[in-house]
């Protein structure tokens, strides 16, 4: 009972934010309905949300779609959330996702004919390592020079997109296609476990949730990451090395983001082509914030966003409410999370914490004042 | 009575009757408190940390709403909903942590919210400056309206805060522990300002837990313990001892008996140490200090004379540019924080919130913060997995041993009082196999009971053969605890004394000037 209450204290603001976002999005749907063929329809939001629900959970294939859409968001959400725990705002998940997807595609394709038990693990590993390497760069730069991770990761996102476009065009382009792409991953694909598309990556993502949770809660590394995030000065006095932890956390964050790309590549897409969507990168930030950086929270947040993605097509087909409404809802969720005073006033929430710590990190890192991680700190 | 008129009229300017405030957590912070403050009176509110002084004043200033009780100003019932109400009624408050905008000038800070404008909404800073200067002259302090606040000393900033309140025609000025951050000289100066204000007819509520100051400045003293008024005294009728006993609720000893020290082999040797601060100015300029096992060496000095950098070199957080540090005979000049701890080094930082604790963490995690990677707190896969059972057990033992008041070891340390937070650090650092301890203002901001406890612990460790280096800007503490006193000035040790009250003035002078006049 007390545990339930404690959980609610943490979850109340996110839950209310979702409700408010749905409410405001409903207004948007009603207003926009007047400009469409259907005409003014005050009940349209209800119909749309119902289809959204049915699309996401109303059938085995719907549930399967939800889980498949949620899996990369779990990895991506963990990537952002882990960074936030260490006081780092990794908005480079998009780039790390692409690098991971590309590495998995290339290794997977080169082992396309090898037995699945050889090719698939190696392809996943390649994606993870590539993401880790790409996360290490901003981590190293921050540790060594104090270069801000927000700035470097944004730029590295662009660098990844362009470099990979070049690589697909000039290095690993598969012959026989009219557009630049890599060869199919073939046997290296993640096996489908249930139904049409529920692949092994979903299981990996859920396992990752619990592994990250265990590392954070139960290990010295997790203790170091959390301490550095909460009070880097005290961490130094305790004999930890914030500079090292910073670089390591960015690397691990990149690894998780790389895995997001990897399972999307090996479980869903199957080949790399320039322009594959990296929206997972930015949705991951939303997932981490909504999940309050807590792995279990991230699990639920990823499922919610996955459900939105999975249910949206049915909503669009049956009620002509465009899929883009999902983006509006997601944006509103984050808006209300950030402006939690609105939520508190409306719902009279008396949560113990005066503010959402993760958002503090986001705003603080943006302002660029993290004294401990400037160069010369530690030894 | 020391000086000045003692209350022109007997009718209170401010009456607080039966103020009761219970926090949602269940704490009864104020339990039917009565307080009256007369015109032209300095009224001290004395009590330990967590006694409810600040709560009471926050209620007066409109920051909290009381559950019961009423506030009368000039005899009329006043409801104060927010600070704007309080300001409109002539109540001003100087918080412990200043509310100034560092990048603005003194004048800009003072007039903030009450800007004087000429036509077309143009700020008239010249006029504001003139008024502020006149105000400074009246209260007897120099104030440069054009100076940027970020460049001012703590004492000067506090005067700006007071000027801000007086500028708004304050009649009742509340000061929350105003001397906690000041040097003795600055304290004396601020007392002069307060007396001038009293002369002007203002009423001052002075929150403190420092007995000597209260006796010096106050016309009346109200003592609060656990949310209740336990006594009201005039300075002439009472003593430090009586006030301390009232505050704590039992008989406390204000002076710990240091006994005699039995100094042994050198435990900490600092040889020719030089170090730069973050801006690469040399702030430690050749320091030689030897602390022997079983003695307490105090370093007195005004803050900012290189003590911080010296300490960081000792702890292992800063690389000296020259010189050496030896712990129990071993050279640790370039050793990591960890390695020094392994040799038997402990450190109590001055700023416990910044360096000593991770506030959102539980008491138990803070109790092992500097030993988190040691057995038995870790195990399995080398030293990778934290052993919750061992941590819990150690935490419960330390909580009992050091009498840390906390509902359980799993409550956040931020919910503890300052004294108990400091006990958490002391419990963690004062381990059995110590050789050297460096204490940086170990009792700053603590109440009498906690100070007594910590001083006893320090002396017990000394008697067990630990070499103790005490760094403090509070001369009283240095004199009380140290077997030897060194004075640090501009990065150098400029004097050494056998600790005794007789040397107090000479030490004070050396602290200020660096050389005996």
Coordinates of C-alpha atoms in Angstrom, one line a residue, chain A:
Chain A
X1 CA 0.0 0.0 0.0
X2 CA 2.7 2.5 0.9
X3 CA 4.7 1.3 -2.0
X4 CA 1.7 1.9 -4.2
X5 CA 1.4 5.4 -2.8
X6 CA 5.1 6.1 -3.3
X7 CA 4.8 5.0 -6.9
X8 CA 1.8 7.2 -7.4
X9 CA 3.7 10.1 -6.0
X10 CA 6.3 9.7 -8.7
X11 CA 3.8 8.8 -11.5
X12 CA 1.0 11.3 -10.7
X13 CA 2.4 14.2 -12.7
X14 CA 3.2 12.2 -15.8
X15 CA -0.2 10.5 -15.7
X16 CA -2.0 13.8 -15.3
X17 CA 0.1 15.3 -18.0
X18 CA -1.0 12.6 -20.4
X19 CA -4.7 13.2 -19.5
X20 CA -4.3 16.9 -20.0
X21 CA -2.5 16.4 -23.3
X22 CA -5.3 14.1 -24.5
X23 CA -7.8 16.8 -23.5
X24 CA -6.1 19.6 -25.3
X25 CA -5.5 17.5 -28.3
X26 CA -9.2 16.7 -28.3
X27 CA -9.9 20.4 -28.7
X28 CA -7.5 20.6 -31.6
X29 CA -9.3 17.6 -33.2
X30 CA -12.7 19.3 -32.7
X31 CA -11.6 22.6 -34.1
X32 CA -9.8 21.1 -37.1
X33 CA -12.9 18.9 -37.8
X34 CA -14.7 22.1 -38.9
X35 CA -12.3 22.5 -41.8
X36 CA -12.7 19.0 -43.1
X37 CA -15.4 17.2 -45.2
X38 CA -16.9 15.7 -42.1
X39 CA -17.7 19.1 -40.6
X40 CA -17.9 20.2 -37.0
X41 CA -18.1 17.1 -34.8
X42 CA -17.7 17.5 -31.0
X43 CA -17.6 13.7 -30.6
X44 CA -14.8 13.1 -33.0
X45 CA -12.0 13.0 -30.4
X46 CA -13.9 10.2 -28.6
X47 CA -14.2 8.2 -31.8
X48 CA -10.6 8.9 -32.7
X49 CA -9.2 7.9 -29.3
X50 CA -11.4 4.8 -29.3
X51 CA -9.9 3.7 -32.6
X52 CA -6.5 4.5 -31.3
X53 CA -7.1 2.2 -28.4
X54 CA -8.6 -0.6 -30.6
X55 CA -5.7 -0.2 -33.1
X56 CA -3.1 -0.5 -30.4
X57 CA -4.7 -3.2 -28.1
X58 CA -7.8 -4.5 -29.8
X59 CA -6.3 -7.4 -31.6
X60 CA -3.3 -9.7 -31.2
X61 CA -1.7 -8.0 -34.2
X62 CA -2.4 -4.6 -32.7
X63 CA -0.7 -5.6 -29.4
X64 CA 2.2 -7.0 -31.4
X65 CA 2.5 -3.8 -33.4
X66 CA 2.5 -1.8 -30.1
X67 CA 5.2 -3.9 -28.6
X68 CA 7.3 -3.8 -31.8
X69 CA 7.0 0.0 -31.9
X70 CA 7.7 0.3 -28.2
X71 CA 10.9 -1.8 -28.2
X72 CA 13.3 0.7 -29.8
X73 CA 11.7 3.4 -27.6
X74 CA 12.6 1.4 -24.6
X75 CA 16.2 1.2 -25.6
X76 CA 16.2 4.9 -26.6
X77 CA 14.4 5.9 -23.5
X78 CA 17.0 4.0 -21.4
X79 CA 19.8 5.7 -23.3
X80 CA 18.4 9.2 -22.5
X81 CA 17.3 8.2 -18.9
X82 CA 20.7 6.8 -18.0
X83 CA 22.4 10.0 -19.2
X84 CA 20.0 12.0 -17.1
X85 CA 20.8 10.0 -14.0
X86 CA 24.4 11.1 -14.5
X87 CA 23.3 14.7 -15.1
X88 CA 23.9 14.4 -18.8
X89 CA 21.4 15.3 -21.5
X90 CA 22.1 13.0 -24.5
X91 CA 20.1 14.3 -27.4
X92 CA 22.3 12.4 -29.7
X93 CA 20.2 9.3 -29.6
X94 CA 19.1 9.9 -33.1
X95 CA 22.7 9.8 -34.4
X96 CA 23.7 6.9 -32.2
X97 CA 20.5 5.1 -33.4
X98 CA 21.5 5.5 -37.0
X99 CA 25.1 4.4 -36.5
X100 CA 23.9 1.4 -34.6
X101 CA 21.3 0.6 -37.3
X102 CA 23.9 1.0 -40.0
X103 CA 26.5 -1.2 -38.3
X104 CA 24.0 -3.9 -37.8
X105 CA 22.8 -3.7 -41.4
X106 CA 26.3 -4.0 -42.8
X107 CA 27.4 -6.8 -40.5
X108 CA 24.1 -8.5 -40.9
X109 CA 24.2 -8.3 -44.6
X110 CA 27.8 -9.7 -44.8
X111 CA 26.6 -12.6 -42.7
X112 CA 23.3 -12.9 -44.4
X113 CA 24.0 -16.4 -45.4
X114 CA 25.6 -17.6 -42.2
X115 CA 23.6 -19.5 -39.6
X116 CA 21.2 -17.3 -37.6
X117 CA 22.9 -18.1 -34.3
X118 CA 26.2 -16.7 -35.7
X119 CA 25.1 -13.7 -37.8
X120 CA 22.3 -12.3 -35.6
X121 CA 24.3 -12.0 -32.4
X122 CA 27.3 -10.5 -34.2
X123 CA 25.0 -8.0 -36.0
X124 CA 23.4 -6.9 -32.8
X125 CA 26.8 -6.6 -31.1
X126 CA 28.1 -4.5 -34.0
X127 CA 25.1 -2.1 -33.6
X128 CA 25.7 -1.9 -29.9
X129 CA 29.4 -1.2 -30.2
X130 CA 28.9 1.3 -33.0
X131 CA 26.4 3.2 -30.9
X132 CA 28.8 3.0 -27.9
X133 CA 31.6 4.4 -30.0
X134 CA 29.5 7.2 -31.3
X135 CA 28.4 8.0 -27.7
X136 CA 32.0 7.9 -26.5
X137 CA 32.9 10.8 -28.7
X138 CA 30.8 13.4 -26.9
X139 CA 31.5 11.8 -23.6
X140 CA 35.3 12.0 -24.2
X141 CA 35.0 15.6 -25.5
X142 CA 33.1 16.6 -22.4
X143 CA 35.5 14.8 -20.0
X144 CA 38.6 16.2 -21.7
X145 CA 37.6 19.6 -22.8
X146 CA 34.3 20.4 -21.2
X147 CA 32.6 20.6 -24.6
X148 CA 28.9 20.5 -23.9
X149 CA 27.2 17.3 -24.7
X150 CA 24.1 19.0 -25.9
X151 CA 26.0 20.9 -28.5
X152 CA 28.3 18.1 -29.6
X153 CA 25.5 15.5 -29.8
X154 CA 23.3 17.7 -31.9
X155 CA 26.1 18.2 -34.3
X156 CA 27.0 14.5 -34.3
X157 CA 23.4 13.8 -35.2
X158 CA 23.9 15.7 -38.5
X159 CA 27.3 14.2 -39.0
X160 CA 25.9 10.7 -38.7
X161 CA 23.1 11.3 -41.2
X162 CA 25.5 12.7 -43.8
X163 CA 28.3 10.3 -43.2
X164 CA 26.0 7.3 -43.5
X165 CA 24.4 8.6 -46.6
X166 CA 27.8 8.9 -48.1
X167 CA 28.8 5.4 -46.8
X168 CA 25.7 3.8 -48.3
X169 CA 26.2 5.5 -51.6
X170 CA 29.9 4.9 -52.0
X171 CA 31.0 2.1 -49.7
X172 CA 28.4 -0.5 -49.1
X173 CA 25.8 0.1 -51.8
X174 CA 24.1 -3.2 -52.8
X175 CA 24.0 -3.8 -56.5
X176 CA 20.8 -4.3 -58.3
X177 CA 18.7 -1.7 -56.7
X178 CA 17.5 1.6 -58.2
X179 CA 18.3 3.5 -54.9
X180 CA 21.2 3.3 -52.6
X181 CA 20.8 0.8 -49.9
X182 CA 22.6 -2.1 -48.2
X183 CA 22.0 -5.7 -49.0
X184 CA 19.3 -7.5 -46.9
X185 CA 20.3 -8.9 -43.6
X186 CA 18.8 -12.2 -44.4
X187 CA 19.5 -14.9 -41.8
X188 CA 20.9 -12.2 -39.4
X189 CA 17.5 -10.8 -38.8
X190 CA 16.0 -11.1 -35.4
X191 CA 13.7 -14.1 -35.4
X192 CA 10.0 -13.5 -35.2
X193 CA 8.7 -15.2 -32.1
X194 CA 5.0 -14.8 -32.2
X195 CA 2.6 -13.8 -35.0
X196 CA 3.7 -11.8 -38.0
X197 CA 6.2 -9.4 -36.5
X198 CA 6.9 -9.8 -32.8
X199 CA 10.6 -10.2 -32.9
X200 CA 13.3 -11.1 -30.4
X201 CA 14.3 -7.5 -30.1
X202 CA 11.2 -6.9 -28.0
X203 CA 12.4 -9.4 -25.5
X204 CA 15.9 -7.9 -25.5
X205 CA 14.4 -4.4 -24.8
X206 CA 12.4 -5.6 -21.8
X207 CA 15.4 -7.5 -20.5
X208 CA 17.4 -4.2 -20.9
X209 CA 14.9 -2.4 -18.8
X210 CA 15.6 -4.7 -15.9
X211 CA 19.3 -4.9 -16.5
X212 CA 19.7 -1.1 -16.4
X213 CA 17.4 -1.0 -13.3
X214 CA 19.6 -3.5 -11.6
X215 CA 22.8 -1.7 -12.5
X216 CA 21.5 1.6 -11.3
X217 CA 20.0 0.3 -8.0
X218 CA 22.4 -2.4 -7.0
X219 CA 25.9 -1.9 -8.4
X220 CA 28.7 0.4 -7.5
X221 CA 28.7 1.7 -11.1
X222 CA 25.0 2.7 -10.7
X223 CA 25.8 4.3 -7.4
X224 CA 28.6 6.3 -9.0
X225 CA 26.4 7.4 -11.9
X226 CA 23.6 8.5 -9.6
X227 CA 26.0 10.3 -7.3
X228 CA 27.7 12.1 -10.1
X229 CA 24.4 13.2 -11.4
X230 CA 23.0 14.4 -8.1
X231 CA 26.1 16.0 -6.6
X232 CA 29.3 15.9 -8.6
X233 CA 31.3 17.8 -6.0
X234 CA 30.4 15.2 -3.3
X235 CA 31.2 12.5 -5.8
X236 CA 34.8 13.8 -6.1
X237 CA 35.1 14.0 -2.3
X238 CA 33.9 10.4 -2.1
X239 CA 36.8 9.4 -4.4
X240 CA 34.7 8.9 -7.5
X241 CA 35.9 10.3 -10.8
X242 CA 33.1 12.3 -12.3
X243 CA 35.1 12.9 -15.5
X244 CA 35.5 9.2 -16.1
X245 CA 31.9 8.5 -15.1
X246 CA 30.7 11.1 -17.5
X247 CA 32.6 9.6 -20.4
X248 CA 31.5 6.1 -19.5
X249 CA 27.8 7.0 -19.1
X250 CA 27.7 8.7 -22.5
X251 CA 29.3 5.6 -23.9
X252 CA 26.8 3.3 -22.3
X253 CA 24.0 5.6 -23.3
X254 CA 25.3 5.4 -26.9
X255 CA 25.4 1.6 -26.6
X256 CA 21.7 1.5 -25.6
X257 CA 20.8 3.9 -28.4
X258 CA 22.8 1.8 -30.8
X259 CA 20.8 -1.2 -29.7
X260 CA 17.6 0.7 -30.4
X261 CA 18.9 1.1 -34.0
X262 CA 20.1 -2.4 -34.2
X263 CA 16.8 -4.1 -33.2
X264 CA 14.9 -1.8 -35.5
X265 CA 17.2 -2.7 -38.3
X266 CA 17.4 -6.4 -37.7
X267 CA 13.8 -6.8 -36.5
X268 CA 11.8 -4.5 -38.7
X269 CA 13.6 -2.7 -41.6
X270 CA 16.1 -5.3 -42.8
X271 CA 18.4 -3.0 -44.8
X272 CA 19.9 0.5 -44.4
X273 CA 18.9 3.2 -46.8
X274 CA 19.5 7.0 -46.4
X275 CA 16.4 8.6 -45.0
X276 CA 15.3 5.8 -42.7
X277 CA 13.5 7.5 -39.9
X278 CA 15.4 8.4 -36.8
X279 CA 12.3 9.8 -35.1
X280 CA 13.1 7.3 -32.4
X281 CA 15.9 9.6 -31.3
X282 CA 13.6 12.4 -30.3
X283 CA 10.7 10.3 -29.1
X284 CA 13.2 8.7 -26.8
X285 CA 13.8 12.0 -25.0
X286 CA 10.0 12.3 -24.5
X287 CA 9.9 8.7 -23.2
X288 CA 12.7 9.3 -20.8
X289 CA 11.1 12.4 -19.4
X290 CA 7.7 10.9 -19.2
X291 CA 9.2 7.9 -17.4
X292 CA 11.1 10.1 -15.1
X293 CA 14.3 8.4 -16.0
X294 CA 13.2 5.4 -14.1
X295 CA 13.6 2.2 -16.1
X296 CA 10.1 1.0 -15.1
X297 CA 8.7 4.4 -15.9
X298 CA 10.5 4.2 -19.3
X299 CA 8.9 0.8 -19.9
X300 CA 5.4 2.2 -19.5
X301 CA 6.2 5.4 -21.4
X302 CA 7.6 3.5 -24.3
X303 CA 4.5 1.2 -24.3
X304 CA 2.3 4.3 -24.4
X305 CA 4.2 5.9 -27.3
X306 CA 4.4 2.5 -29.0
X307 CA 0.6 2.2 -28.7
X308 CA 0.1 5.7 -30.2
X309 CA 2.2 4.6 -33.2
X310 CA 0.5 1.3 -33.5
X311 CA -3.0 2.6 -33.1
X312 CA -2.7 5.7 -35.2
X313 CA -3.3 4.1 -38.7
X314 CA -6.6 2.7 -37.7
X315 CA -7.6 6.1 -36.3
X316 CA -6.7 7.8 -39.5
X317 CA -8.5 5.2 -41.7
X318 CA -11.7 5.1 -39.7
X319 CA -12.1 8.7 -38.5
X320 CA -9.8 10.7 -40.9
X321 CA -8.1 12.2 -37.9
X322 CA -4.5 12.4 -39.2
X323 CA -1.7 10.4 -37.7
X324 CA 0.1 13.7 -37.0
X325 CA -2.3 14.2 -34.1
X326 CA 0.0 11.7 -32.3
X327 CA 2.9 14.2 -32.5
X328 CA 0.7 16.9 -31.1
X329 CA -0.2 14.7 -28.1
X330 CA 3.4 13.7 -27.5
X331 CA 4.5 17.3 -27.6
X332 CA 1.7 18.3 -25.3
X333 CA 2.7 15.6 -22.8
X334 CA 6.2 17.1 -22.6
X335 CA 4.8 20.6 -22.4
X336 CA 2.7 19.7 -19.4
X337 CA 5.5 17.8 -17.8
X338 CA 7.8 20.8 -18.2
X339 CA 5.1 23.2 -17.0
X340 CA 4.1 21.0 -14.1
X341 CA 2.8 23.9 -12.2
X342 CA -0.2 23.9 -14.4
X343 CA -0.8 20.2 -13.7
X344 CA -0.3 20.8 -10.0
X345 CA -2.8 23.6 -9.9
X346 CA -5.4 21.8 -12.0
X347 CA -5.3 18.5 -10.2
X348 CA -4.2 19.8 -6.8
X349 CA -1.2 17.4 -6.7
X350 CA 0.8 17.5 -3.6
X351 CA 3.8 15.5 -4.8
X352 CA 6.7 15.4 -2.4
X353 CA 9.2 16.6 -5.0
X354 CA 8.9 20.3 -5.8
X355 CA 10.1 19.7 -9.4
X356 CA 11.0 17.0 -11.8
X357 CA 14.7 16.4 -11.4
X358 CA 15.2 15.2 -15.0
X359 CA 13.9 18.5 -16.4
X360 CA 16.2 20.3 -14.1
X361 CA 19.0 18.5 -15.7
X362 CA 17.7 19.3 -19.1
X363 CA 17.4 23.0 -18.4
X364 CA 20.6 23.2 -16.4
X365 CA 22.7 21.3 -18.9
X366 CA 21.3 23.6 -21.5
X367 CA 22.5 26.6 -19.5
X368 CA 25.9 24.9 -19.3
X369 CA 26.7 25.0 -15.6
X370 CA 28.1 21.7 -14.4
X371 CA 31.2 22.8 -12.6
X372 CA 32.6 19.3 -11.8
X373 CA 32.8 18.1 -15.3
X374 CA 34.9 21.0 -16.5
X375 CA 38.4 20.1 -17.4
X376 CA 40.9 19.8 -14.6
X377 CA 38.3 18.2 -12.4
X378 CA 39.3 14.8 -10.9
X379 CA 42.6 13.3 -11.6

